[in-house]
Tab-separated table of N, CA and C in Angstrom:
chain	number	residue	atom	x	y	z
S	1	MET	N	4.125	18.362	110.569
S	1	MET	CA	3.093	17.716	110.005
S	1	MET	C	3.560	17.169	108.448
S	2	ARG	N	3.009	16.057	108.274
S	2	ARG	CA	3.334	15.493	106.705
S	2	ARG	C	2.796	16.279	105.645
S	3	ASP	N	3.478	16.560	104.654
S	3	ASP	CA	3.016	17.444	103.495
S	3	ASP	C	1.714	16.691	102.940
S	4	MET	N	1.492	15.458	103.039
S	4	MET	CA	0.457	14.871	102.327
S	4	MET	C	-0.890	14.919	103.066
S	5	ILE	N	-1.048	15.633	104.159
S	5	ILE	CA	-2.074	15.936	104.903
S	5	ILE	C	-2.591	17.054	104.321
S	6	GLY	N	-4.073	16.909	103.797
S	6	GLY	CA	-4.721	17.979	103.129
S	6	GLY	C	-5.110	19.102	104.133
S	7	TYR	N	-5.512	20.444	103.583
S	7	TYR	CA	-5.649	21.458	104.313
S	7	TYR	C	-6.812	20.940	105.301
S	8	CYS	N	-7.781	20.051	104.975
S	8	CYS	CA	-8.781	19.657	105.606
S	8	CYS	C	-8.396	18.577	106.816
S	9	GLY	N	-7.276	18.043	106.532
S	9	GLY	CA	-6.957	17.000	107.389
S	9	GLY	C	-6.999	15.737	106.879
S	10	LEU	N	-7.671	15.384	105.782
S	10	LEU	CA	-7.483	14.248	105.090
S	10	LEU	C	-6.088	13.686	104.659
S	11	ASP	N	-6.050	12.607	104.652
S	11	ASP	CA	-4.665	11.902	104.199
S	11	ASP	C	-4.804	11.808	102.556
S	12	CYS	N	-4.056	12.592	101.873
S	12	CYS	CA	-3.902	12.510	100.486
S	12	CYS	C	-3.335	11.263	99.988
S	13	GLU	N	-2.351	10.571	100.873
S	13	GLU	CA	-1.858	9.251	100.371
S	13	GLU	C	-2.698	8.227	100.514
S	14	LYS	N	-4.065	8.372	101.033
S	14	LYS	CA	-5.081	7.253	100.973
S	14	LYS	C	-6.044	7.558	99.945
S	15	CYS	N	-6.072	8.682	99.339
S	15	CYS	CA	-7.149	8.998	98.272
S	15	CYS	C	-6.768	8.422	96.999
S	16	ASP	N	-7.873	7.750	96.412
S	16	ASP	CA	-7.672	7.194	95.189
S	16	ASP	C	-7.222	7.787	94.003
S	17	ALA	N	-7.510	9.071	93.882
S	17	ALA	CA	-7.071	9.925	92.890
S	17	ALA	C	-5.321	10.102	92.866
S	18	TYR	N	-5.070	10.241	94.177
S	18	TYR	CA	-3.719	10.222	94.366
S	18	TYR	C	-2.927	9.103	94.188
S	19	LEU	N	-3.454	7.869	94.707
S	19	LEU	CA	-2.874	6.505	94.136
S	19	LEU	C	-2.906	6.187	92.774
S	20	ALA	N	-4.199	6.592	92.278
S	20	ALA	CA	-3.938	6.270	90.601
S	20	ALA	C	-3.029	6.975	89.945
S	21	THR	N	-2.701	8.270	90.522
S	21	THR	CA	-1.982	9.050	89.587
S	21	THR	C	-0.350	8.706	90.123
S	22	ILE	N	0.065	8.372	91.303
S	22	ILE	CA	1.290	8.091	91.489
S	22	ILE	C	1.803	6.597	91.044
S	23	HIS	N	0.717	5.748	90.826
S	23	HIS	CA	1.071	4.286	90.381
S	23	HIS	C	0.561	4.367	88.899
S	24	ASP	N	0.140	5.247	88.187
S	24	ASP	CA	-0.339	5.510	86.795
S	24	ASP	C	-1.253	4.189	86.615
S	25	ASP	N	-2.406	4.087	87.485
S	25	ASP	CA	-3.278	3.050	87.414
S	25	ASP	C	-4.421	3.494	86.838
S	26	GLN	N	-4.516	3.094	85.512
S	26	GLN	CA	-5.862	3.512	84.670
S	26	GLN	C	-7.343	2.692	85.234
S	27	ALA	N	-6.972	1.443	85.744
S	27	ALA	CA	-8.218	0.819	86.280
S	27	ALA	C	-8.727	1.461	87.619
S	28	LEU	N	-7.799	2.033	88.409
S	28	LEU	CA	-8.302	2.809	89.555
S	28	LEU	C	-8.796	4.077	89.232
S	29	ARG	N	-8.305	4.728	88.220
S	29	ARG	CA	-8.759	6.059	87.704
S	29	ARG	C	-10.365	5.707	87.338
S	30	GLU	N	-10.323	4.736	86.563
S	30	GLU	CA	-11.880	4.521	85.999
S	30	GLU	C	-12.779	4.177	86.989
S	31	LYS	N	-12.359	3.380	88.007
S	31	LYS	CA	-13.345	2.813	89.092
S	31	LYS	C	-13.559	4.226	89.908
S	32	THR	N	-12.628	5.083	90.165
S	32	THR	CA	-12.925	6.111	91.046
S	32	THR	C	-13.784	7.270	90.309
S	33	ALA	N	-13.432	7.228	89.073
S	33	ALA	CA	-14.343	8.472	88.148
S	33	ALA	C	-15.825	7.924	88.325
S	34	LYS	N	-15.878	6.604	88.098
S	34	LYS	CA	-17.303	6.051	88.128
S	34	LYS	C	-18.083	6.234	89.506
S	35	LEU	N	-17.249	6.014	90.582
S	35	LEU	CA	-17.876	6.396	91.897
S	35	LEU	C	-18.033	7.714	92.183
S	36	TRP	N	-17.203	8.476	92.127
S	36	TRP	CA	-17.272	9.883	92.194
S	36	TRP	C	-18.308	10.671	91.126
S	37	ALA	N	-18.495	10.289	90.172
S	37	ALA	CA	-19.575	10.606	89.317
S	37	ALA	C	-20.876	10.332	89.760
S	38	GLU	N	-20.982	9.179	90.204
S	38	GLU	CA	-22.377	8.819	90.916
S	38	GLU	C	-22.529	9.744	92.275
S	39	LEU	N	-21.483	9.476	93.020
S	39	LEU	CA	-21.811	10.284	94.437
S	39	LEU	C	-21.916	11.682	94.177
S	40	ASN	N	-21.469	12.322	93.312
S	40	ASN	CA	-21.624	13.727	93.135
S	40	ASN	C	-22.461	14.402	91.868
S	41	GLN	N	-23.011	13.170	91.156
S	41	GLN	CA	-24.076	13.372	90.419
S	41	GLN	C	-23.453	14.580	89.304
S	42	ALA	N	-22.185	14.269	88.887
S	42	ALA	CA	-21.301	15.089	88.147
S	42	ALA	C	-20.732	14.290	87.006
S	43	PRO	N	-20.335	14.891	85.795
S	43	PRO	CA	-19.653	14.230	84.755
S	43	PRO	C	-18.036	14.126	85.002
S	44	ILE	N	-17.789	13.031	85.777
S	44	ILE	CA	-16.418	12.970	86.382
S	44	ILE	C	-15.801	11.768	85.433
S	45	LEU	N	-14.773	12.161	84.588
S	45	LEU	CA	-14.289	10.953	83.789
S	45	LEU	C	-12.776	10.550	84.308
S	46	PRO	N	-12.593	9.247	83.655
S	46	PRO	CA	-11.016	8.804	84.385
S	46	PRO	C	-9.871	9.979	84.111
S	47	GLU	N	-9.789	10.665	82.880
S	47	GLU	CA	-8.818	11.718	82.789
S	47	GLU	C	-8.843	12.703	83.803
S	48	HIS	N	-9.921	13.006	84.679
S	48	HIS	CA	-10.165	13.939	85.733
S	48	HIS	C	-9.290	13.299	86.888
S	49	ILE	N	-9.147	12.034	87.165
S	49	ILE	CA	-8.743	11.515	88.093
S	49	ILE	C	-6.917	11.468	88.152
S	50	ASN	N	-6.514	12.701	88.525
S	50	ASN	CA	-5.123	12.890	88.686
S	50	ASN	C	-4.646	13.957	89.698
S	51	CYS	N	-4.200	13.371	90.703
S	51	CYS	CA	-3.764	14.296	91.874
S	51	CYS	C	-2.484	13.929	92.506
S	52	GLU	N	-1.726	15.020	92.739
S	52	GLU	CA	-0.623	14.654	93.574
S	52	GLU	C	-0.551	15.171	94.956
S	53	GLY	N	-1.773	15.635	95.403
S	53	GLY	CA	-1.952	16.307	96.891
S	53	GLY	C	-2.221	17.752	96.810
S	54	CYS	N	-3.164	17.994	97.651
S	54	CYS	CA	-3.657	19.449	97.709
S	54	CYS	C	-2.542	20.427	98.288
S	55	ARG	N	-1.743	20.168	98.937
S	55	ARG	CA	-0.803	21.063	99.385
S	55	ARG	C	0.692	21.003	98.958
S	56	VAL	N	0.812	20.266	97.765
S	56	VAL	CA	2.117	20.220	97.258
S	56	VAL	C	1.950	20.639	95.762
S	57	ASP	N	3.220	20.928	95.188
S	57	ASP	CA	3.116	21.336	93.756
S	57	ASP	C	2.755	20.184	93.025
S	58	GLY	N	2.024	20.373	91.820
S	58	GLY	CA	1.755	19.129	90.851
S	58	GLY	C	0.232	19.227	90.560
S	59	VAL	N	-0.003	18.261	89.625
S	59	VAL	CA	-1.581	17.900	89.143
S	59	VAL	C	-2.230	17.959	90.336
S	60	LYS	N	-3.618	18.582	90.353
S	60	LYS	CA	-4.622	18.273	91.162
S	60	LYS	C	-6.070	18.058	90.374
S	61	THR	N	-6.966	17.341	91.062
S	61	THR	CA	-8.199	17.156	90.359
S	61	THR	C	-8.866	18.512	90.289
S	62	VAL	N	-9.794	18.736	89.236
S	62	VAL	CA	-10.479	19.982	89.073
S	62	VAL	C	-11.161	20.364	90.412
S	63	TYR	N	-11.738	19.359	91.046
S	63	TYR	CA	-12.371	19.893	92.367
S	63	TYR	C	-11.381	20.413	93.317
S	64	CYS	N	-10.376	19.667	93.562
S	64	CYS	CA	-9.375	20.025	94.608
S	64	CYS	C	-8.735	21.402	94.021
S	65	ASP	N	-8.373	21.519	92.862
S	65	ASP	CA	-7.748	22.949	92.550
S	65	ASP	C	-8.611	23.935	92.585
S	66	ASN	N	-9.854	23.932	92.108
S	66	ASN	CA	-10.755	25.039	91.842
S	66	ASN	C	-11.844	25.050	92.654
S	67	LEU	N	-12.361	24.014	93.269
S	67	LEU	CA	-13.968	23.959	93.777
S	67	LEU	C	-13.943	23.878	95.256
S	68	CYS	N	-12.807	23.141	95.867
S	68	CYS	CA	-12.889	23.006	97.049
S	68	CYS	C	-12.703	24.224	98.081
S	69	SER	N	-13.906	24.418	98.663
S	69	SER	CA	-14.000	25.706	99.459
S	69	SER	C	-13.037	25.804	100.750
S	70	ILE	N	-12.822	24.566	101.187
S	70	ILE	CA	-11.674	24.393	102.399
S	70	ILE	C	-10.348	24.903	101.803
S	71	ARG	N	-9.972	24.287	100.895
S	71	ARG	CA	-8.577	24.625	100.257
S	71	ARG	C	-8.523	26.039	99.873
S	72	GLN	N	-9.487	26.796	99.181
S	72	GLN	CA	-9.627	27.983	99.079
S	72	GLN	C	-9.389	28.965	100.277
S	73	CYS	N	-10.182	28.630	101.217
S	73	CYS	CA	-10.158	29.305	102.536
S	73	CYS	C	-8.803	29.119	103.047
S	74	ALA	N	-8.258	28.090	103.088
S	74	ALA	CA	-6.885	27.827	103.646
S	74	ALA	C	-5.689	28.766	102.959
S	75	LEU	N	-5.940	28.855	101.698
S	75	LEU	CA	-4.937	29.598	100.842
S	75	LEU	C	-5.023	30.991	101.062
S	76	LYS	N	-6.440	31.468	101.229
S	76	LYS	CA	-6.679	32.758	101.325
S	76	LYS	C	-6.153	33.265	102.923
S	77	ARG	N	-6.215	32.392	103.855
S	77	ARG	CA	-5.880	32.816	105.158
S	77	ARG	C	-4.298	32.663	105.368
S	78	GLY	N	-3.817	31.818	104.466
S	78	GLY	CA	-2.282	31.570	104.543
S	78	GLY	C	-1.835	30.712	105.593
S	79	VAL	N	-2.951	29.704	105.837
S	79	VAL	CA	-2.611	28.705	106.903
S	79	VAL	C	-1.890	27.375	106.243
S	80	THR	N	-1.103	26.643	106.964
S	80	THR	CA	-0.774	25.475	106.422
S	80	THR	C	-1.899	24.464	106.371
S	81	THR	N	-2.546	24.218	107.256
S	81	THR	CA	-3.663	23.513	107.257
S	81	THR	C	-4.940	24.093	108.208
S	82	CYS	N	-5.933	23.670	108.184
S	82	CYS	CA	-7.014	24.318	108.773
S	82	CYS	C	-6.843	24.066	110.433
S	83	GLY	N	-5.943	23.219	110.887
S	83	GLY	CA	-5.319	23.063	112.259
S	83	GLY	C	-4.672	24.329	112.668
S	84	ASP	N	-4.320	25.095	111.822
S	84	ASP	CA	-3.513	26.362	112.161
S	84	ASP	C	-4.460	27.613	112.086
S	85	CYS	N	-5.708	27.295	112.018
S	85	CYS	CA	-6.795	28.425	111.834
S	85	CYS	C	-7.473	28.526	113.282
S	86	THR	N	-7.500	29.650	113.986
S	86	THR	CA	-8.285	29.954	115.005
S	86	THR	C	-9.689	29.684	114.988
S	87	ASP	N	-10.231	29.569	113.843
S	87	ASP	CA	-11.724	29.393	113.772
S	87	ASP	C	-12.072	27.864	113.472
S	88	LEU	N	-11.164	26.860	113.595
S	88	LEU	CA	-11.342	25.429	113.117
S	88	LEU	C	-12.561	25.067	113.858
S	89	ASN	N	-12.692	25.008	115.223
S	89	ASN	CA	-13.695	24.247	116.000
S	89	ASN	C	-15.182	24.946	115.851
S	90	ASP	N	-15.162	26.255	115.032
S	90	ASP	CA	-16.458	26.724	114.723
S	90	ASP	C	-16.871	26.898	113.285
S	91	CYS	N	-15.892	26.257	112.508
S	91	CYS	CA	-15.963	26.697	111.149
S	91	CYS	C	-16.876	25.745	110.521
S	92	GLN	N	-17.869	26.372	109.734
S	92	GLN	CA	-18.953	25.541	108.999
S	92	GLN	C	-18.335	24.990	107.675
S	93	THR	N	-17.325	25.448	107.178
S	93	THR	CA	-16.749	25.075	105.952
S	93	THR	C	-16.237	23.731	106.095
S	94	ILE	N	-15.471	23.564	107.189
S	94	ILE	CA	-14.912	22.046	107.576
S	94	ILE	C	-15.587	21.236	108.134
S	95	SER	N	-16.896	21.560	108.738
S	95	SER	CA	-17.617	20.843	109.800
S	95	SER	C	-17.991	19.424	109.339
S	96	ALA	N	-18.357	19.256	107.954
S	96	ALA	CA	-18.716	17.965	107.571
S	96	ALA	C	-17.709	17.005	107.607
S	97	ILE	N	-16.265	17.627	107.031
S	97	ILE	CA	-15.334	16.725	107.072
S	97	ILE	C	-14.910	16.237	108.435
S	98	ILE	N	-14.783	17.014	109.291
S	98	ILE	CA	-14.605	16.838	110.700
S	98	ILE	C	-15.656	15.679	111.197
S	99	ALA	N	-16.850	16.105	111.118
S	99	ALA	CA	-18.038	15.194	111.765
S	99	ALA	C	-17.879	13.684	111.196
S	100	ASN	N	-17.420	13.642	109.820
S	100	ASN	CA	-17.548	12.284	109.302
S	100	ASN	C	-16.213	11.640	109.405
S	101	ASN	N	-14.990	12.288	109.553
S	101	ASN	CA	-13.719	11.741	109.417
S	101	ASN	C	-12.920	11.980	110.776
S	102	PRO	N	-13.018	11.403	111.995
S	102	PRO	CA	-12.444	11.611	113.157
S	102	PRO	C	-10.791	11.890	112.821
S	103	ASP	N	-10.464	10.898	112.092
S	103	ASP	CA	-8.868	10.725	111.814
S	103	ASP	C	-8.387	12.255	111.136
S	104	ALA	N	-9.320	12.778	110.122
S	104	ALA	CA	-8.913	13.934	109.620
S	104	ALA	C	-8.796	15.075	110.879
S	105	TYR	N	-9.814	15.219	111.776
S	105	TYR	CA	-9.660	16.077	112.948
S	105	TYR	C	-8.227	15.723	113.659
S	106	LYS	N	-8.128	14.685	113.958
S	106	LYS	CA	-6.819	14.200	114.577
S	106	LYS	C	-5.540	14.525	113.847
S	107	ASN	N	-5.533	14.386	112.537
S	107	ASN	CA	-4.362	14.973	111.594
S	107	ASN	C	-4.142	16.327	111.724
S	108	LEU	N	-5.316	17.291	112.020
S	108	LEU	CA	-5.061	18.624	112.072
S	108	LEU	C	-4.616	19.151	113.316
S	109	GLN	N	-4.802	18.107	114.482
S	109	GLN	CA	-4.083	18.531	115.628
S	109	GLN	C	-2.840	17.964	115.829
S	110	ASP	N	-2.492	17.051	115.144
S	110	ASP	CA	-1.074	16.530	115.436
S	110	ASP	C	-0.223	17.403	114.396
S	111	LYS	N	0.325	18.487	114.867
S	111	LYS	CA	1.081	19.304	113.982
S	111	LYS	C	2.525	19.170	114.659
């Protein structure tokens, strides 16, 4: 499995925070911060939009590093991704991701 598939199955390489970080793209940081702030009704600033992927060493957004319940659960269980967890198909923690992102579920199955 590629290292850039998140614990939840989302492809970090397609994430705007990741793209803004690796390309040092301030305009994308600003656009992403504005969108995420609106979607989450939270004070998200461009300087918060830095991430190198949730499963690799390096900088992460505050959400991915500290607040993502999926990442925290996977770390606690010691799984590479949720695809390695025996509770995947019944998991309420990841259910919204799987329901809204069929590619994420496929990524978790493609090991």
